[in-house]
CSV table of C-alpha atoms and ligand atoms in Angstrom, one decimal:
chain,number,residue,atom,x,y,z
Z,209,UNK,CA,4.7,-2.9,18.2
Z,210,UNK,CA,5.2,-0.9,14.9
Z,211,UNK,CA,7.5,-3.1,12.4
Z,212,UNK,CA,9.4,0.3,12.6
Z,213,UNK,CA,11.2,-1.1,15.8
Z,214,UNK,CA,10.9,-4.6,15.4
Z,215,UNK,CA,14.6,-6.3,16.0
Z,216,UNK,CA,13.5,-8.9,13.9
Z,217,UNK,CA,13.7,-6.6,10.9
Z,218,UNK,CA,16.7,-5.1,11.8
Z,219,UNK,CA,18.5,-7.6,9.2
Z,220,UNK,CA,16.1,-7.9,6.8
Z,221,UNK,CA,16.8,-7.5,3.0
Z,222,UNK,CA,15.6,-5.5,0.1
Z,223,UNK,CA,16.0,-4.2,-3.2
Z,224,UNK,CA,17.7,-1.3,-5.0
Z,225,UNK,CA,17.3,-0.1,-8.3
Z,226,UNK,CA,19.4,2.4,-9.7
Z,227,UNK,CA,17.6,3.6,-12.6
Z,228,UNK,CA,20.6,5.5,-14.0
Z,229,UNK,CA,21.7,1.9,-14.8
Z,230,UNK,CA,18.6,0.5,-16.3
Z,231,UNK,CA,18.2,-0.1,-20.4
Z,232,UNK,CA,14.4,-1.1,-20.1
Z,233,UNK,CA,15.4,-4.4,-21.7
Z,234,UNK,CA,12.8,-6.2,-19.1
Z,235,UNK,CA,15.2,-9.4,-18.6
Z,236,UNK,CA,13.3,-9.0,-14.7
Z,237,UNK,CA,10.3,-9.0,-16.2
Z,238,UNK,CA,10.8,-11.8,-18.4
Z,239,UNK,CA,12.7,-13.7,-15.2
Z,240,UNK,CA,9.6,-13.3,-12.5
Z,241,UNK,CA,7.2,-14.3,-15.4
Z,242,UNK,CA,9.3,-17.7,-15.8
Z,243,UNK,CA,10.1,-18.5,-12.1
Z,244,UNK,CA,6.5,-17.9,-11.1
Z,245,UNK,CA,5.1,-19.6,-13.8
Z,246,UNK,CA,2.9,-16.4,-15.3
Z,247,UNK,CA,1.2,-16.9,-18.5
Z,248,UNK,CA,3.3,-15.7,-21.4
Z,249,UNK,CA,1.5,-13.3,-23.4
Z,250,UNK,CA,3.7,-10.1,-22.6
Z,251,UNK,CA,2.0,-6.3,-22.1
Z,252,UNK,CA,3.0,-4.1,-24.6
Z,253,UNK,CA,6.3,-2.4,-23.8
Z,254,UNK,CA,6.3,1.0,-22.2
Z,255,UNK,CA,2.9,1.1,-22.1
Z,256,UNK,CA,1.2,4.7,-20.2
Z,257,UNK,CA,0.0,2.6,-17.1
Z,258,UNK,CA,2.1,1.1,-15.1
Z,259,UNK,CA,1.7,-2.6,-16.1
Z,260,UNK,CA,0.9,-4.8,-13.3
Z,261,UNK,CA,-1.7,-6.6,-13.5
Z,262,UNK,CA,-2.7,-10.1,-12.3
Z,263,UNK,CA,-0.4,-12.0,-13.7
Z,264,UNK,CA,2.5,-9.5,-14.1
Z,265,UNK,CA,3.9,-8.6,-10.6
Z,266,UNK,CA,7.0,-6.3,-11.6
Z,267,UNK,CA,7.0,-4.3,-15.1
Z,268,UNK,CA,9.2,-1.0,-16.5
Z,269,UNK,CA,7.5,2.0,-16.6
Z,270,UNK,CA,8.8,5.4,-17.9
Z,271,UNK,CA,9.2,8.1,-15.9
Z,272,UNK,CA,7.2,11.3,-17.6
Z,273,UNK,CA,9.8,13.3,-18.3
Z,274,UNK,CA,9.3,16.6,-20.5
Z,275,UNK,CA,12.7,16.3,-22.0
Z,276,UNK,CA,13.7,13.4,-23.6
Z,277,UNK,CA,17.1,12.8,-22.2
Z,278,UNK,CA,15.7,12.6,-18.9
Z,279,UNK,CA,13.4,9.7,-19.5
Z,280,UNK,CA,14.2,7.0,-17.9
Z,281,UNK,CA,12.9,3.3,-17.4
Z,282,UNK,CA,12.2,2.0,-13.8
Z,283,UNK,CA,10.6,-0.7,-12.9
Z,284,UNK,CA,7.5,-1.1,-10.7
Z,285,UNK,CA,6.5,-4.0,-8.1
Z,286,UNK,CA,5.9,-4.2,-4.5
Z,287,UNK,CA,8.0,-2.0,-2.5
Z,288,UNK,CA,7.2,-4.1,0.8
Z,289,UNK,CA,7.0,-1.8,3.2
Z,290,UNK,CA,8.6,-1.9,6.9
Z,291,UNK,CA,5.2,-0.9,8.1
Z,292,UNK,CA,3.1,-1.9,5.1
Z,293,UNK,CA,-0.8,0.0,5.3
Z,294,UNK,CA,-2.0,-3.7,2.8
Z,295,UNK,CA,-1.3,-5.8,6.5
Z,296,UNK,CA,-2.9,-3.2,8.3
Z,297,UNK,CA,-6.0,-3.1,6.3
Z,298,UNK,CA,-6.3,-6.8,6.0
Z,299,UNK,CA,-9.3,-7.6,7.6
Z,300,UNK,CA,-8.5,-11.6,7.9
Z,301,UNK,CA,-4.3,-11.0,8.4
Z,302,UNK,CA,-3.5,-12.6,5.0
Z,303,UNK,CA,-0.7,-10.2,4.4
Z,304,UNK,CA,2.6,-11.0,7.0
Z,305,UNK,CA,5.8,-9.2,7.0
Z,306,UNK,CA,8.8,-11.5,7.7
Z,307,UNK,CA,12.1,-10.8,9.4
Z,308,UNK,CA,13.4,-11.5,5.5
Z,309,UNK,CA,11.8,-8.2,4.5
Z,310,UNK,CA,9.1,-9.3,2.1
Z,311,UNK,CA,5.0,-8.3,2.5
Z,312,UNK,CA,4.0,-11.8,2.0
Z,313,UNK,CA,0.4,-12.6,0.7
Z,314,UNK,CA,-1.5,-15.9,2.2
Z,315,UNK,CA,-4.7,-16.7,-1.0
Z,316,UNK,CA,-6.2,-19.1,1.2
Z,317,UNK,CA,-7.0,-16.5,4.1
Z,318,UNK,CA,-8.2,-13.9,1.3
Z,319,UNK,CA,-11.9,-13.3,1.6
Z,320,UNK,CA,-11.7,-10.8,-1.7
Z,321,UNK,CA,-12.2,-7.7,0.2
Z,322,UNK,CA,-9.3,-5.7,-1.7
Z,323,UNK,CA,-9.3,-3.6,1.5
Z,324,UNK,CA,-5.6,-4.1,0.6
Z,325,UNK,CA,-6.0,-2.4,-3.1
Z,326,UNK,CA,-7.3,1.0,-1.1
Z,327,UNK,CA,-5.0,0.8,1.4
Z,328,UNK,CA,-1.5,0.7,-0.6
Z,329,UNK,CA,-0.3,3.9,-0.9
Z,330,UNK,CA,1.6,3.0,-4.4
Z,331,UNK,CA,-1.0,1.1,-5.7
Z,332,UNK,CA,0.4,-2.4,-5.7
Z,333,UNK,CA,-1.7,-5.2,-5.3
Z,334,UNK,CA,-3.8,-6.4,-8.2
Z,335,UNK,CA,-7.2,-8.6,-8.0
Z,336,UNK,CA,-7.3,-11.3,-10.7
Z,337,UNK,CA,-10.7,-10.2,-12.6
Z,338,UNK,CA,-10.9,-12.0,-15.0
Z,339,UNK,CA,-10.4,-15.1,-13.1
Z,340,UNK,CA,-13.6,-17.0,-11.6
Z,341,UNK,CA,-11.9,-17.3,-8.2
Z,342,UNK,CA,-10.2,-14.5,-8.3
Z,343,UNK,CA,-6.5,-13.3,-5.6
Z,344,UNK,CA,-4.7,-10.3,-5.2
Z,345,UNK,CA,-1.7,-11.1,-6.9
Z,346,UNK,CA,1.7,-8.9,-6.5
Z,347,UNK,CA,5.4,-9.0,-6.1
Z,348,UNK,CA,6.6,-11.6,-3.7
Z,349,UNK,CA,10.3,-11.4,-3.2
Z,350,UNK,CA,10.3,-14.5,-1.2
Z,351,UNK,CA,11.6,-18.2,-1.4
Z,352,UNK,CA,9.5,-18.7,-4.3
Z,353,UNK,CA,11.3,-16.4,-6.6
Z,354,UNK,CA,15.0,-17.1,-5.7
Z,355,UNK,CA,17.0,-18.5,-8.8
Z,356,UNK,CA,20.4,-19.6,-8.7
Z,357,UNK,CA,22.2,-17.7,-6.2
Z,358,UNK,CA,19.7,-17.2,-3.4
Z,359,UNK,CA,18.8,-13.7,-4.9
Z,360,UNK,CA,15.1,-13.4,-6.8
Z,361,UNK,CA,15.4,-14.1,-10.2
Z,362,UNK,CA,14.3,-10.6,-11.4
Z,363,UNK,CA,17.8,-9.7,-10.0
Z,364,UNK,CA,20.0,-12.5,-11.3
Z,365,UNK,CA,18.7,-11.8,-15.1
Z,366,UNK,CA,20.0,-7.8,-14.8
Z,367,UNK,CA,22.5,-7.8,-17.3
Z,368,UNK,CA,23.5,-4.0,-16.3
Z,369,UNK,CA,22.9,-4.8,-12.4
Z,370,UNK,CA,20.6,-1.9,-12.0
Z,371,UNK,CA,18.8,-4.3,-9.4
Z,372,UNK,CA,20.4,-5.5,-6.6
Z,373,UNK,CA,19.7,-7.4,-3.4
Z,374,UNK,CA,20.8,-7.6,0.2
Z,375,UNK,CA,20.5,-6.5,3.5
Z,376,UNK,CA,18.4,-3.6,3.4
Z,377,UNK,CA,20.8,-1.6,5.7
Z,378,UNK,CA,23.8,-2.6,3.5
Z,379,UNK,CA,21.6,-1.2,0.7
Z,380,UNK,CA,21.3,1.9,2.1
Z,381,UNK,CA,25.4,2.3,2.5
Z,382,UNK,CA,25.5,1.1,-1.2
Z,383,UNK,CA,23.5,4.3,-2.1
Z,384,UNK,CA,24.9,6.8,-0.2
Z,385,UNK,CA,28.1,5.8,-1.2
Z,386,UNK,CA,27.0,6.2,-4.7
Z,387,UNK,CA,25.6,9.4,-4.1
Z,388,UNK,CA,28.6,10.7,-2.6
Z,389,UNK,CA,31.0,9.8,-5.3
Z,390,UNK,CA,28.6,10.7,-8.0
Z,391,UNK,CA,26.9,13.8,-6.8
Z,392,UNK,CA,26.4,15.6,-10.4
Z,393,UNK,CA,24.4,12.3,-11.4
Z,394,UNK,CA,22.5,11.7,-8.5
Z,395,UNK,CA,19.6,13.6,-7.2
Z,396,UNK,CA,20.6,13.6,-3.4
Z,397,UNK,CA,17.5,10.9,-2.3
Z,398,UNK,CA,17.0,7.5,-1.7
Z,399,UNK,CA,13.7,6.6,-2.5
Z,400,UNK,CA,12.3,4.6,0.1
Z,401,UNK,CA,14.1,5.5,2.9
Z,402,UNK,CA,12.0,6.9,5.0
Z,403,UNK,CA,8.6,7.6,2.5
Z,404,UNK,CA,5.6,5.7,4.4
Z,405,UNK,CA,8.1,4.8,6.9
Z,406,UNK,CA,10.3,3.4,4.6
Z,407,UNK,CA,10.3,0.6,2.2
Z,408,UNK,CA,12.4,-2.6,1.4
Z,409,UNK,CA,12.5,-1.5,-2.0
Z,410,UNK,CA,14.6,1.6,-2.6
Z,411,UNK,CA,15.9,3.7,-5.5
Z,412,UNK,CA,18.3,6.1,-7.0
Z,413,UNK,CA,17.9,8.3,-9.4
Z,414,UNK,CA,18.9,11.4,-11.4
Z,415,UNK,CA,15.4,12.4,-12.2
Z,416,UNK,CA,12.1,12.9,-9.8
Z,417,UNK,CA,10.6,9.3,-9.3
Z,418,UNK,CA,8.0,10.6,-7.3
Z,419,UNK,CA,5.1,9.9,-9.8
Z,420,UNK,CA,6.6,7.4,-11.6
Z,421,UNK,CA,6.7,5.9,-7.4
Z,422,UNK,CA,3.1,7.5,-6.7
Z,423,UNK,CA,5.6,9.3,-3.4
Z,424,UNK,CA,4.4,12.1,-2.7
Z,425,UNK,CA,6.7,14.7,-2.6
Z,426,UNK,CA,7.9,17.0,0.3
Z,427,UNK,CA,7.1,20.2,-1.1
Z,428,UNK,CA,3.4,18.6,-1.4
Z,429,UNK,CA,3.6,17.3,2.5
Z,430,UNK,CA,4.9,20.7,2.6
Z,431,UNK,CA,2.1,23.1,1.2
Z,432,UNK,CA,-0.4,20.8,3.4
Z,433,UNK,CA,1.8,21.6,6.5
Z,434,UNK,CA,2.2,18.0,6.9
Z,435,UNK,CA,5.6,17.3,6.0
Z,436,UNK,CA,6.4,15.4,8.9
Z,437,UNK,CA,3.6,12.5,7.7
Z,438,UNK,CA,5.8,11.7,4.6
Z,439,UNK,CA,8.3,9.6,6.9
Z,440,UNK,CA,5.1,7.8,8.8
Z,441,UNK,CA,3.8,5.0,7.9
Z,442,UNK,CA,0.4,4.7,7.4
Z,443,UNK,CA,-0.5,2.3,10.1
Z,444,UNK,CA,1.1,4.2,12.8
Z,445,UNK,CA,-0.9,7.6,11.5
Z,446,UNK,CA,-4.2,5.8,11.9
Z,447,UNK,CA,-3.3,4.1,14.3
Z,448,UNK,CA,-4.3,7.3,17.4
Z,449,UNK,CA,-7.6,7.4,15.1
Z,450,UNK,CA,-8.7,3.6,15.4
Z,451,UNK,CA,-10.6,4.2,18.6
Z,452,UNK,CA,-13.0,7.1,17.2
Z,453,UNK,CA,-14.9,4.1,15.6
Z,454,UNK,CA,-15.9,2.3,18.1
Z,455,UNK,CA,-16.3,5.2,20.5
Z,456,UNK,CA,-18.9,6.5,17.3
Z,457,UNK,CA,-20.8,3.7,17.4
Z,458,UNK,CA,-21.3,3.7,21.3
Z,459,UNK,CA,-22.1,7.1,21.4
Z,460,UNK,CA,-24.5,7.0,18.0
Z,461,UNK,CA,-26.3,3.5,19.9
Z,462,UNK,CA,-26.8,5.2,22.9
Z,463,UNK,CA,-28.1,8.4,21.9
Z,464,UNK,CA,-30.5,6.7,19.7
Z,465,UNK,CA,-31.3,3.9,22.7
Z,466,UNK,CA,-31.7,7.5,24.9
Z,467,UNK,CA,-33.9,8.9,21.7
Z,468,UNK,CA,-36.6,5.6,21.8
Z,469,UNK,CA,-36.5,5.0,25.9
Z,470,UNK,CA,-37.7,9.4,25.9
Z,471,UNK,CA,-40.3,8.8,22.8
Z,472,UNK,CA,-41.3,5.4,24.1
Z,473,UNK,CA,-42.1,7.1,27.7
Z,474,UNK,CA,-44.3,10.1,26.0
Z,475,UNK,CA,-45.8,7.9,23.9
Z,476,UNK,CA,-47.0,5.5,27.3
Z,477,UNK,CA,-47.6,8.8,29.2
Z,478,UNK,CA,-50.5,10.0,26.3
Z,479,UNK,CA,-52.1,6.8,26.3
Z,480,UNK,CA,-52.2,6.9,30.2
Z,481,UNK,CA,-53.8,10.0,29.9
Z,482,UNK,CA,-56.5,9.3,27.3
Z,483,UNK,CA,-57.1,5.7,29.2
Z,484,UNK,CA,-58.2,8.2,32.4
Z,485,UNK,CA,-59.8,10.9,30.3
Z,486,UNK,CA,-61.8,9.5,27.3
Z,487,UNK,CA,-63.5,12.3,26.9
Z,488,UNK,CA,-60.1,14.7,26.3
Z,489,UNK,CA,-59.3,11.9,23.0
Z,490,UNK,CA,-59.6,14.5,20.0
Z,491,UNK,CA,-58.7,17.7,21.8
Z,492,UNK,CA,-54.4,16.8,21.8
Z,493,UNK,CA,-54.8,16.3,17.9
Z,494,UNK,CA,-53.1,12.7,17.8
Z,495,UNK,CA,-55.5,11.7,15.5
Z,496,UNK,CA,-53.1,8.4,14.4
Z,497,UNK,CA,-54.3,6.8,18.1
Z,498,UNK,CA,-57.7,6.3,17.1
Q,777,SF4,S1,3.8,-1.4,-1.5
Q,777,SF4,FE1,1.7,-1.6,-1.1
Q,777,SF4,S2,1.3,-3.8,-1.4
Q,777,SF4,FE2,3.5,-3.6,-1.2
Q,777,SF4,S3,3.9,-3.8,1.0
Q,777,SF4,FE3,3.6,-1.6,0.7
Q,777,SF4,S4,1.4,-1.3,1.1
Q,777,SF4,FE4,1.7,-3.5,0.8
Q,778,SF4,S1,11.0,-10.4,-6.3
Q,778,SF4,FE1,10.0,-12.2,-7.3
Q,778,SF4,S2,7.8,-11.6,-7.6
Q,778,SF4,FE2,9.1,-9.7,-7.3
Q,778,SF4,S3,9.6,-9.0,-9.3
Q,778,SF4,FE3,11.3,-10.3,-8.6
Q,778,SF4,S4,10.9,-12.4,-9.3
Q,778,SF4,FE4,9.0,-11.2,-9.5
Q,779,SF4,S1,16.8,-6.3,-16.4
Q,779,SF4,FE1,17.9,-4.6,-15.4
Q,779,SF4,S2,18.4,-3.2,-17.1
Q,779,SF4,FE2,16.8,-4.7,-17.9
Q,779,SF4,S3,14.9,-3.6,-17.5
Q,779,SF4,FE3,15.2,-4.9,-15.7
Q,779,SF4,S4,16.3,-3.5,-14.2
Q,779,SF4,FE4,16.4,-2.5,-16.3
């Protein structure tokens, strides 16, 4: 069953940013690299790429904005997806969506394939290179990271509460009340909602997030006359495909098995007939017999 309809989801709990709210002062950067014990040495602020690495799992980006007063800072992690395409492409099952909402990540199951790495469609999940046993590393949002509160530290340390946490359905009320009261500010979208077939990790904004989000956006699902894939999840629009594998392999084994049993045969049938007829050996021209 797709994680889409799973009950056990139906209370789970997520993030929203509201990037209208954010200073870029990366207190939730500074919080996750404390309560998960990451080495110290910070990034350089604002840097071009987005941040992450192997030992940051949540970092502020700017959006790419032409005119300065729309710049904004949001801040990048795991958006742990209700149907996340890192699970499905696990090939050992190290990745596990709980009914708490978060993509959870299992090191001692990893076999280092970074199947995950391809699969994520906002290029999440990191792979420790520089490390001689090296994990995917990314956001967690899970017991590990809760700090006073029960909420994950990144949160607590907001000072403007441009983060928040809670029942992702709660989440969504929270936004579209805010949209409603605020509709010259907004942009009328909740990140996350339904991209991929949604995420636990949503925003609001005033200015496109799409790239800042790597979302693609509907005019784009649009112009490809695919607009309804942008609220699938990735899983689900493999999923009808996962068969033609197989069924290639069967077909490309047998054909070839059909391919040798028919050369085999000929090749039984010419000997046969030089073995009764010696004397016809050089007139078929299969001079690599002799
Ligand atoms: S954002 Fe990427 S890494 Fe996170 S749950 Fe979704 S697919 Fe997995
Ligand atoms: S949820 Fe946890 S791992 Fe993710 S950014 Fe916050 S503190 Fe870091
Ligand atoms: S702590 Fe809050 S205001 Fe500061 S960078 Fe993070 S999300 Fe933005």
């Amino acid at each position: 069953m797709s994680s889409v309809q799973n009950p056990e989801l139906s209370n789970s709990k997520g993030m929203l940013t509201d990037v209208t709210k954010c200073i870029g002062c990366e207190r939730c950067v500074e919080a996750c690299v404390r309560q998960n014990k990451l080495p110290r040495e910070f990034p350089a602020k604002f840097k071009s790429d987005d941040g992450l690495s192997g030992n940051r799992f949540t970092s502020i980006v700017k959006t790419d904005a032409a005119k300065a007063d729309l710049v904004r800072m949001v801040r990048r992690h795991c958006l742990h997806c209700i149907d996340p395409a890192c699970l499905a492409a696990c090939l050992v099952g190290a990745f596990k969506k709980t009914p708490d909402g978060a993509v959870e990540y299992d090191a001692d199951m990893c076999i280092g394939c970074r199947y995950c790495m391809l699969a994520c469609p906002f290029s999440i999940p990191r792979y420790e290179y520089n490390e001689p046993l090296p994990y995917i590393r990314k956001c967690k949002m899970n017991d590990e990271c809760r700090a006073k509160g029960g909420k994950p530290a990144c949160v607590s340390a907001c000072p403007t509460g441009a983060t928040i946490y809670g029942r992702r359905k709660d989440l969504l009320e929270v936004a579209r009340e805010r949209i409603k009261s605020n509709p010259d500010l907004y942009i009328d979208h909740i990140y996350g909602e339904k991209e991929f077939g949604g995420t636990s990790v949503m925003y609001l904004s005033d200015t496109p997030l799409n790239e800042t989000l790597k979302m693609p956006t509907k005019t784009e699902f649009d112009r490809l006359r695919v607009s309804s894939l942008a609220q699938k999840s990735i899983p689900s629009m493999v999923e009808p495909w996962v068969w033609v594998t197989p069924v290639q392999f069967v077909a490309v084994s047998s054909g070839l098995g059909v391919i040798w049993l028919y050369r085999r045969k000929k090749l039984l049938a010419n000997q046969n007939n030089q073995d009764s007829n010696p004397g016809n050996e050089n007139k078929g021209g299969d001079h690599g017999n002799r």
